Amino acid sequence: MSYEALKFVYFFMSQYQLILKNTTMVMTNFSITDWKLLQSYSGFKVFKHETTGNLVFRIHDTLEGVTAKEAFKVLTDHPNRMQWDCLCKNCRVFRHISPDDKVIHIVMRSPQAGEKARDFVLLCSQREPQEYSSYHKYYYVAFSSVLSTDLPPLTDYERSQVISSGYVMEDCGAEGERKCTLTYLHQINSTVMAFFAKDLVGFSALVEKVYMGLRRRLLEGK
């Protein structure tokens, strides 16, 4: 095998490993059962699960009049994320890896006045129900940070990292009923856990504000 062919194989395998890790992490967090309730809002609840060095936040919601496929469509429409995410300044697909995997670049306003906007380079993997999959009942969208030499940190923004986040959707109504559950998961590590420990109420309020925008978009767009 030629050197160029070896480079291609290595590149392909590296991408495959990143994609597998991305999807596995969000579904592993989805499988956690021992959650601690943080806040209850009108229609949804916020939970946390803490282990040594890691903290996972979870929002769980049941949406009447919305199917899992409809929610999935909104969450994979990246250029229109600004329609529901009040912190998002821009979201664009930077590179297509496959029809279901891509690298996206997101610029987010800081929730704190006077701070620089933050940007993220994320691997996004989207999956629809598949009979052969262990998660055959679910639609899900997984995100995690990746490095890209074609998109280095920019001076205008503070480059931020996401270990694992994502959305999992499942139809839950009777046959013919438009109803689904929507779960949002976000994992952070020890480097940022201290910040959330100091302002858990503020974090919950920010979660409510952003998630309510998504919830409103889904319910009004049904």
Coordinates of N, CA and C in Angstrom, one line a residue:
M1 N 0.8 -1.2 0.0 CA 0.0 0.0 0.0 C 0.9 1.2 0.0
S2 N 0.5 2.2 -0.8 CA 1.3 3.4 -0.9 C 1.2 4.3 0.3
Y3 N 2.1 5.2 0.4 CA 2.1 6.2 1.6 C 0.8 7.0 1.6
E4 N 0.4 7.5 0.4 CA -0.8 8.3 0.3 C -2.0 7.4 0.7
A5 N -2.0 6.2 0.3 CA -3.1 5.3 0.6 C -3.2 5.1 2.1
L6 N -2.0 4.9 2.8 CA -1.9 4.7 4.2 C -2.5 6.0 4.9
K7 N -2.1 7.1 4.4 CA -2.6 8.4 5.0 C -4.1 8.5 5.0
F8 N -4.7 8.0 3.8 CA -6.1 8.1 3.7 C -6.8 7.1 4.7
V9 N -6.2 5.9 4.8 CA -6.8 4.9 5.7 C -6.7 5.5 7.2
Y10 N -5.6 6.0 7.5 CA -5.4 6.6 8.9 C -6.4 7.7 9.1
F11 N -6.6 8.6 8.1 CA -7.5 9.7 8.3 C -9.0 9.2 8.4
F12 N -9.3 8.2 7.6 CA -10.7 7.6 7.7 C -10.9 6.9 9.1
M13 N -9.9 6.2 9.6 CA -10.1 5.5 10.9 C -10.2 6.5 12.0
S14 N -9.4 7.6 11.9 CA -9.4 8.6 13.0 C -10.8 9.2 13.0
Q15 N -11.4 9.5 11.9 CA -12.7 10.1 11.8 C -13.7 9.1 12.4
Y16 N -13.6 7.9 12.0 CA -14.5 6.9 12.5 C -14.5 6.8 14.0
Q17 N -13.3 6.8 14.6 CA -13.1 6.7 16.0 C -13.8 7.9 16.8
L18 N -13.6 9.1 16.2 CA -14.1 10.3 16.8 C -15.7 10.2 16.7
I19 N -16.2 9.8 15.6 CA -17.7 9.7 15.5 C -18.2 8.7 16.4
L20 N -17.6 7.5 16.5 CA -18.0 6.5 17.5 C -18.0 7.0 18.9
K21 N -16.9 7.7 19.3 CA -16.8 8.2 20.6 C -17.9 9.2 20.9
N22 N -18.2 10.1 19.9 CA -19.2 11.1 20.0 C -20.5 10.6 20.3
T23 N -21.0 9.6 19.5 CA -22.3 9.0 19.7 C -22.4 8.2 20.9
T24 N -21.3 7.4 21.2 CA -21.3 6.6 22.4 C -21.4 7.4 23.7
M25 N -20.7 8.5 23.8 CA -20.7 9.3 25.0 C -22.1 9.8 25.4
V26 N -22.8 10.4 24.4 CA -24.1 10.9 24.7 C -25.1 9.9 25.1
M27 N -25.0 8.7 24.4 CA -26.0 7.6 24.7 C -25.6 6.9 26.1
T28 N -24.3 6.9 26.4 CA -23.9 6.4 27.7 C -24.5 7.3 28.8
N29 N -24.4 8.6 28.6 CA -25.0 9.6 29.6 C -26.5 9.4 29.7
F30 N -27.1 9.2 28.5 CA -28.5 9.0 28.5 C -29.0 7.8 29.3
S31 N -28.1 6.8 29.4 CA -28.4 5.5 30.1 C -28.3 5.6 31.6
I32 N -27.7 6.7 32.1 CA -27.6 6.9 33.5 C -29.0 6.9 34.2
T33 N -29.1 6.3 35.3 CA -30.4 6.2 36.0 C -30.5 7.0 37.3
D34 N -29.3 7.2 38.0 CA -29.4 7.8 39.3 C -29.1 9.4 39.2
W35 N -30.2 10.1 38.9 CA -30.1 11.5 38.7 C -30.6 12.2 40.0
K36 N -30.1 13.4 40.3 CA -30.6 14.3 41.4 C -31.3 15.5 40.8
L37 N -32.5 15.7 41.2 CA -33.3 16.8 40.7 C -32.8 18.1 41.2
L38 N -32.6 19.0 40.2 CA -32.1 20.4 40.6 C -33.2 21.4 40.6
Q39 N -34.0 21.4 39.5 CA -35.1 22.4 39.3 C -36.3 21.7 38.6
S40 N -37.5 22.2 38.9 CA -38.6 21.8 38.2 C -39.3 23.1 37.6
Y41 N -39.5 23.0 36.3 CA -40.1 24.2 35.6 C -41.4 23.7 35.1
S42 N -42.1 24.6 34.5 CA -43.4 24.3 33.8 C -43.2 23.4 32.6
G43 N -43.4 22.1 32.8 CA -43.3 21.3 31.6 C -42.0 20.4 31.6
F44 N -40.9 20.8 32.3 CA -39.7 20.0 32.2 C -38.9 20.2 33.5
K45 N -38.0 19.2 33.6 CA -37.1 19.2 34.8 C -35.7 19.2 34.5
V46 N -34.8 19.7 35.4 CA -33.4 19.7 35.3 C -32.8 18.9 36.3
F47 N -31.9 18.0 35.9 CA -31.2 17.0 36.9 C -29.7 17.1 36.7
K48 N -29.0 16.5 37.7 CA -27.6 16.4 37.6 C -27.1 15.0 38.1
H49 N -26.0 14.6 37.5 CA -25.4 13.3 38.0 C -23.9 13.6 38.1
E50 N -23.4 13.4 39.3 CA -22.0 13.8 39.6 C -21.1 12.6 40.0
T51 N -20.0 12.5 39.4 CA -19.0 11.5 39.7 C -17.7 12.2 39.9
T52 N -16.6 11.5 40.3 CA -15.3 12.1 40.5 C -14.8 12.7 39.2
G53 N -14.7 14.0 39.2 CA -14.2 14.7 38.0 C -15.1 15.0 36.9
N54 N -16.4 14.6 37.0 CA -17.4 14.8 35.9 C -18.7 15.1 36.5
L55 N -19.4 16.0 35.7 CA -20.8 16.4 36.1 C -21.6 16.4 34.8
V56 N -22.7 15.7 34.8 CA -23.6 15.7 33.7 C -25.0 16.3 34.1
F57 N -25.4 17.3 33.3 CA -26.7 17.9 33.4 C -27.7 17.3 32.5
R58 N -28.9 17.1 32.9 CA -30.0 16.5 32.0 C -31.3 17.3 32.2
I59 N -31.8 17.6 31.0 CA -33.2 18.2 31.0 C -34.1 17.1 30.4
H60 N -35.2 16.9 31.0 CA -36.2 15.9 30.5 C -37.5 16.6 30.3
D61 N -38.1 16.4 29.1 CA -39.4 17.1 28.8 C -40.2 16.1 28.0
T62 N -41.5 16.3 28.1 CA -42.5 15.6 27.3 C -43.3 16.6 26.5
L63 N -43.3 16.5 25.1 CA -43.8 17.5 24.3 C -45.1 16.9 23.6
E64 N -46.2 17.6 23.9 CA -47.5 17.2 23.3 C -47.6 17.9 21.9
G65 N -48.1 17.1 21.0 CA -48.3 17.6 19.6 C -47.0 17.7 18.8
V66 N -45.9 17.1 19.2 CA -44.7 17.1 18.5 C -44.2 15.7 18.4
T67 N -43.7 15.3 17.2 CA -43.2 14.0 17.0 C -41.6 14.0 17.2
A68 N -41.0 12.9 17.5 CA -39.6 12.9 17.6 C -38.9 13.3 16.3
K69 N -39.5 12.9 15.2 CA -38.9 13.3 13.9 C -38.9 14.8 13.7
E70 N -40.0 15.4 14.1 CA -40.1 16.9 14.0 C -39.1 17.6 14.8
A71 N -38.9 17.1 16.1 CA -37.9 17.7 17.0 C -36.5 17.5 16.4
F72 N -36.2 16.3 15.9 CA -35.0 16.0 15.2 C -34.7 16.9 14.1
K73 N -35.7 17.2 13.3 CA -35.5 18.1 12.1 C -35.1 19.5 12.6
V74 N -35.7 20.0 13.6 CA -35.3 21.4 14.1 C -33.9 21.4 14.6
L75 N -33.5 20.3 15.4 CA -32.2 20.3 16.0 C -31.1 20.0 15.1
T76 N -31.4 19.5 13.9 CA -30.3 19.3 12.9 C -30.3 20.4 11.8
D77 N -31.2 21.4 12.0 CA -31.2 22.6 11.1 C -30.2 23.6 11.6
H78 N -28.9 23.4 11.5 CA -28.0 24.2 12.2 C -28.0 25.7 11.8
P79 N -28.1 26.1 10.5 CA -28.1 27.5 10.1 C -29.2 28.3 10.7
N80 N -30.3 27.6 11.2 CA -31.5 28.3 11.8 C -31.5 28.2 13.3
R81 N -30.4 27.8 13.9 CA -30.4 27.7 15.4 C -30.7 29.0 16.0
M82 N -30.3 30.1 15.4 CA -30.6 31.4 16.0 C -32.0 31.7 16.2
Q83 N -32.9 31.0 15.5 CA -34.4 31.2 15.7 C -34.8 30.8 17.1
W84 N -34.1 29.9 17.8 CA -34.6 29.5 19.1 C -33.5 29.6 20.2
D85 N -32.2 29.7 19.9 CA -31.2 29.8 20.9 C -30.8 31.3 21.0
C86 N -31.2 31.9 22.2 CA -31.0 33.3 22.4 C -29.5 33.7 22.5
L87 N -28.6 32.8 22.7 CA -27.2 33.1 22.9 C -26.4 32.9 21.6
C88 N -27.0 32.2 20.6 CA -26.3 31.9 19.4 C -26.3 33.1 18.4
K89 N -25.1 33.5 18.0 CA -24.9 34.6 17.1 C -24.8 34.0 15.6
N90 N -24.2 32.8 15.5 CA -24.0 32.2 14.2 C -23.7 30.8 14.3
C91 N -24.2 30.0 13.4 CA -24.0 28.5 13.4 C -23.9 28.1 12.0
R92 N -22.8 27.5 11.6 CA -22.7 27.1 10.2 C -22.0 25.7 10.1
V93 N -22.3 25.0 9.1 CA -21.7 23.8 8.8 C -20.3 24.1 8.1
F94 N -19.3 23.6 8.8 CA -17.9 23.9 8.3 C -17.4 22.8 7.3
R95 N -17.8 21.6 7.7 CA -17.3 20.5 6.8 C -18.3 19.3 6.9
H96 N -18.6 18.7 5.8 CA -19.4 17.5 5.8 C -18.5 16.3 5.8
I97 N -18.7 15.4 6.7 CA -17.9 14.1 6.8 C -18.7 13.0 6.1
S98 N -20.0 13.0 6.4 CA -20.9 12.1 5.8 C -22.3 12.7 5.8
P99 N -23.3 12.1 5.3 CA -24.6 12.7 5.3 C -25.1 13.0 6.8
D100 N -24.6 12.1 7.7 CA -25.1 12.2 9.1 C -24.0 12.7 10.1
D101 N -22.8 13.1 9.6 CA -21.8 13.6 10.5 C -21.1 14.8 9.8
K102 N -20.9 15.8 10.6 CA -20.4 17.1 10.1 C -19.7 17.8 11.2
V103 N -18.8 18.8 10.8 CA -18.2 19.7 11.7 C -18.9 21.0 11.6
I104 N -19.3 21.6 12.7 CA -20.0 22.8 12.7 C -19.2 23.8 13.6
H105 N -19.4 25.1 13.2 CA -18.8 26.2 14.0 C -19.9 27.1 14.5
I106 N -19.9 27.2 15.9 CA -20.9 28.0 16.5 C -20.3 29.2 17.3
V107 N -20.9 30.4 17.1 CA -20.4 31.5 17.9 C -21.6 31.9 18.9
M108 N -21.2 32.0 20.2 CA -22.2 32.2 21.2 C -22.0 33.5 21.9
R109 N -23.0 34.3 22.2 CA -22.9 35.5 23.0 C -22.6 35.0 24.5
S110 N -21.8 35.8 25.2 CA -21.5 35.5 26.6 C -22.7 36.0 27.4
P111 N -23.2 35.1 28.3 CA -24.3 35.5 29.2 C -23.9 36.7 30.2
Q112 N -22.6 36.9 30.3 CA -22.1 37.9 31.2 C -21.7 39.2 30.4
A113 N -22.2 40.3 30.8 CA -21.9 41.6 30.1 C -20.4 41.9 30.2
G114 N -19.8 42.3 29.0 CA -18.4 42.7 29.0 C -17.5 41.5 28.7
E115 N -17.9 40.3 28.6 CA -17.1 39.2 28.3 C -17.1 38.9 26.8
K116 N -16.0 38.4 26.3 CA -15.9 38.0 24.9 C -16.9 36.9 24.5
A117 N -17.4 37.0 23.3 CA -18.2 35.9 22.8 C -17.4 34.6 22.7
R118 N -18.0 33.5 22.8 CA -17.3 32.2 22.7 C -17.6 31.5 21.4
D119 N -16.7 30.7 20.9 CA -16.9 29.9 19.7 C -16.5 28.5 20.0
F120 N -17.2 27.6 19.2 CA -17.0 26.2 19.4 C -16.8 25.5 18.0
V121 N -15.9 24.6 17.9 CA -15.8 23.8 16.7 C -16.2 22.4 17.1
L122 N -17.4 21.9 16.6 CA -18.0 20.7 17.1 C -18.2 19.7 16.1
L123 N -17.9 18.4 16.4 CA -18.4 17.3 15.6 C -19.8 17.1 16.0
C124 N -20.7 17.1 15.0 CA -22.1 16.8 15.1 C -22.5 15.5 14.4
S125 N -23.0 14.6 15.2 CA -23.5 13.3 14.6 C -25.0 13.1 14.9
Q126 N -25.7 12.9 13.8 CA -27.1 12.8 14.0 C -27.6 11.4 13.5
R127 N -28.5 10.8 14.3 CA -28.9 9.4 14.0 C -30.4 9.3 14.1
E128 N -31.0 8.6 13.2 CA -32.4 8.2 13.2 C -32.5 6.8 13.6
P129 N -33.7 6.4 14.1 CA -33.9 5.0 14.5 C -33.5 4.0 13.4
Q130 N -32.7 3.0 13.8 CA -32.3 1.9 13.0 C -32.5 0.6 13.7
E131 N -33.1 -0.4 12.9 CA -33.4 -1.7 13.5 C -32.2 -2.4 14.1
Y132 N -31.0 -2.3 13.5 CA -29.9 -3.0 13.9 C -29.1 -2.3 15.1
S133 N -29.6 -1.1 15.4 CA -28.9 -0.4 16.5 C -29.3 -0.7 17.9
S134 N -28.5 -0.6 18.8 CA -28.9 -0.8 20.2 C -29.9 0.2 20.7
Y135 N -29.9 1.4 20.0 CA -30.8 2.5 20.4 C -31.8 2.7 19.3
H136 N -32.4 1.6 18.8 CA -33.3 1.6 17.7 C -34.5 2.4 17.8
K137 N -34.9 2.8 19.1 CA -36.1 3.5 19.3 C -35.9 5.1 19.2
Y138 N -34.7 5.5 19.2 CA -34.4 6.9 19.4 C -33.8 7.6 18.2
Y139 N -34.2 8.9 18.1 CA -33.5 9.9 17.3 C -32.5 10.6 18.2
Y140 N -31.3 10.8 17.8 CA -30.4 11.6 18.7 C -29.4 12.4 17.9
V141 N -28.9 13.4 18.5 CA -27.9 14.3 18.0 C -26.8 14.5 19.0
A142 N -25.6 14.2 18.6 CA -24.5 14.3 19.6 C -23.5 15.3 19.1
F143 N -22.9 16.0 20.1 CA -21.9 17.0 19.9 C -20.7 16.8 20.8
S144 N -19.5 17.1 20.2 CA -18.3 17.1 21.0 C -17.2 18.0 20.3
S145 N -16.3 18.6 21.0 CA -15.3 19.5 20.4 C -14.3 18.7 19.7
V146 N -13.8 19.2 18.6 CA -12.7 18.7 17.8 C -11.8 19.8 17.4
L147 N -10.5 19.4 17.1 CA -9.5 20.3 16.6 C -9.6 20.4 15.1
S148 N -9.4 21.6 14.6 CA -9.4 21.7 13.1 C -8.3 22.7 12.8
T149 N -7.3 22.3 12.0 CA -6.2 23.2 11.6 C -6.8 24.2 10.6
D150 N -7.9 23.9 10.0 CA -8.5 24.9 9.1 C -9.3 26.0 9.7
L151 N -9.6 25.8 11.0 CA -10.3 26.8 11.8 C -9.7 27.0 13.1
P152 N -8.5 27.7 13.2 CA -7.8 27.9 14.4 C -8.6 28.9 15.3
P153 N -8.3 29.0 16.6 CA -8.9 30.0 17.4 C -8.8 31.4 16.8
L154 N -9.9 32.2 17.0 CA -9.9 33.6 16.4 C -9.8 34.6 17.6
T155 N -9.1 35.7 17.3 CA -8.9 36.7 18.3 C -10.2 37.3 18.9
D156 N -11.2 37.3 18.0 CA -12.5 38.0 18.5 C -13.3 37.1 19.5
Y157 N -12.9 35.8 19.6 CA -13.7 34.9 20.4 C -12.8 34.2 21.3
E158 N -13.4 33.7 22.4 CA -12.8 32.7 23.3 C -13.1 31.3 22.9
R159 N -12.2 30.5 22.4 CA -12.5 29.2 22.0 C -12.8 28.3 23.2
S160 N -14.0 27.7 23.2 CA -14.4 26.9 24.3 C -14.6 25.4 23.8
Q161 N -14.7 24.5 24.8 CA -14.7 23.1 24.6 C -16.0 22.5 25.1
V162 N -16.5 21.5 24.4 CA -17.6 20.7 24.9 C -17.1 19.2 24.9
I163 N -17.2 18.6 26.1 CA -16.8 17.2 26.2 C -17.8 16.3 25.5
S164 N -19.1 16.5 25.9 CA -20.2 15.7 25.3 C -21.5 16.5 25.6
S165 N -22.3 16.6 24.6 CA -23.6 17.1 24.8 C -24.5 16.5 23.7
G166 N -25.8 16.7 23.8 CA -26.7 16.1 22.8 C -28.1 16.0 23.2
Y167 N -29.0 15.7 22.2 CA -30.4 15.6 22.4 C -30.8 14.1 22.0
V168 N -31.7 13.6 22.8 CA -32.3 12.2 22.5 C -33.8 12.4 22.5
M169 N -34.4 11.9 21.4 CA -35.9 12.0 21.2 C -36.5 10.6 21.0
E170 N -37.7 10.4 21.6 CA -38.4 9.2 21.4 C -39.9 9.5 21.4
D171 N -40.6 8.9 20.4 CA -42.1 9.0 20.4 C -42.6 8.2 21.5
C172 N -43.6 8.7 22.2 CA -44.1 8.1 23.4 C -45.6 8.0 23.5
G173 N -46.3 8.5 22.5 CA -47.8 8.5 22.5 C -48.3 7.2 22.0
A174 N -49.7 7.0 22.1 CA -50.3 5.9 21.5 C -50.2 6.0 20.0
E175 N -50.5 4.9 19.3 CA -50.4 4.8 17.9 C -51.2 6.0 17.2
G176 N -50.5 6.8 16.4 CA -51.2 7.9 15.8 C -51.1 9.2 16.6
E177 N -50.7 9.1 17.8 CA -50.6 10.3 18.7 C -49.3 11.0 18.5
R178 N -49.4 12.3 18.4 CA -48.2 13.2 18.2 C -47.7 13.6 19.6
K179 N -46.7 12.9 20.1 CA -46.2 13.1 21.4 C -44.8 12.5 21.5
C180 N -43.8 13.2 22.1 CA -42.5 12.6 22.3 C -41.8 13.1 23.5
T181 N -40.8 12.4 24.0 CA -39.9 12.8 25.0 C -38.7 13.4 24.4
L182 N -38.2 14.5 25.0 CA -36.9 15.1 24.6 C -36.0 15.2 25.8
T183 N -34.8 14.7 25.7 CA -33.8 14.8 26.7 C -32.6 15.5 26.2
Y184 N -32.1 16.5 27.0 CA -30.9 17.2 26.7 C -29.8 16.8 27.7
L185 N -28.6 16.5 27.2 CA -27.5 16.1 28.1 C -26.3 16.9 27.9
H186 N -25.6 17.3 28.9 CA -24.4 18.1 28.8 C -23.4 17.7 29.9
Q187 N -22.2 17.3 29.5 CA -21.2 16.8 30.4 C -20.1 17.8 30.5
I188 N -19.7 18.1 31.7 CA -18.5 19.0 32.0 C -17.6 18.2 32.9
N189 N -16.3 18.7 32.9 CA -15.3 18.0 33.7 C -14.9 18.9 34.9
S190 N -13.9 18.5 35.7 CA -13.5 19.2 36.9 C -13.0 20.6 36.7
T191 N -12.5 20.9 35.5 CA -12.0 22.2 35.2 C -13.0 23.3 35.3
V192 N -14.3 23.0 35.0 CA -15.4 24.0 35.1 C -16.4 23.7 36.1
M193 N -16.3 22.5 36.8 CA -17.2 22.2 37.8 C -17.3 23.2 38.9
A194 N -16.2 23.8 39.3 CA -16.1 24.8 40.4 C -17.0 26.0 40.1
F195 N -17.0 26.4 38.8 CA -17.8 27.6 38.4 C -19.2 27.3 38.6
F196 N -19.7 26.1 38.2 CA -21.1 25.8 38.3 C -21.5 25.6 39.8
A197 N -20.6 25.1 40.6 CA -20.9 24.9 42.0 C -21.1 26.3 42.7
K198 N -20.4 27.3 42.2 CA -20.6 28.7 42.8 C -21.9 29.3 42.3
D199 N -22.4 28.9 41.2 CA -23.5 29.6 40.6 C -24.5 28.6 39.9
L200 N -24.9 27.7 40.7 CA -25.8 26.6 40.2 C -27.2 27.2 39.8
V201 N -27.6 28.2 40.7 CA -28.9 28.8 40.4 C -28.9 29.6 39.1
G202 N -27.7 30.3 38.9 CA -27.6 31.1 37.7 C -27.5 30.2 36.5
F203 N -26.8 29.0 36.6 CA -26.7 28.1 35.5 C -28.1 27.6 35.2
S204 N -28.9 27.2 36.2 CA -30.2 26.7 35.9 C -31.1 27.7 35.2
A205 N -31.0 29.0 35.6 CA -31.7 30.0 35.0 C -31.3 30.2 33.5
L206 N -30.0 30.0 33.2 CA -29.6 30.1 31.8 C -30.1 28.9 31.0
V207 N -30.1 27.7 31.6 CA -30.6 26.5 31.0 C -32.1 26.7 30.6
E208 N -32.8 27.3 31.6 CA -34.2 27.5 31.4 C -34.5 28.4 30.2
K209 N -33.7 29.5 30.2 CA -33.9 30.5 29.2 C -33.6 30.0 27.8
V210 N -32.5 29.2 27.6 CA -32.1 28.7 26.3 C -33.1 27.6 25.9
Y211 N -33.4 26.7 26.9 CA -34.2 25.5 26.6 C -35.7 26.0 26.3
M212 N -36.1 27.0 27.0 CA -37.5 27.5 26.7 C -37.6 28.0 25.3
G213 N -36.5 28.6 24.8 CA -36.5 29.0 23.4 C -36.7 27.9 22.4
L214 N -36.0 26.8 22.7 CA -36.2 25.6 21.9 C -37.6 25.0 22.0
R215 N -38.1 24.9 23.3 CA -39.4 24.4 23.5 C -40.5 25.2 22.8
R216 N -40.4 26.5 22.9 CA -41.3 27.4 22.2 C -41.3 27.1 20.7
R217 N -40.1 27.0 20.1 CA -40.0 26.8 18.7 C -40.6 25.5 18.3
L218 N -40.4 24.4 19.1 CA -41.0 23.1 18.7 C -42.5 23.1 18.9
L219 N -43.0 23.7 19.9 CA -44.5 23.7 20.1 C -45.2 24.7 19.2
E220 N -44.6 25.8 18.9 CA -45.3 26.7 17.9 C -45.2 26.3 16.5
G221 N -44.1 25.5 16.2 CA -43.9 25.0 14.8 C -44.6 23.7 14.5
K222 N -45.4 23.2 15.4 CA -46.0 21.8 15.2 C -47.0 21.9 14.2

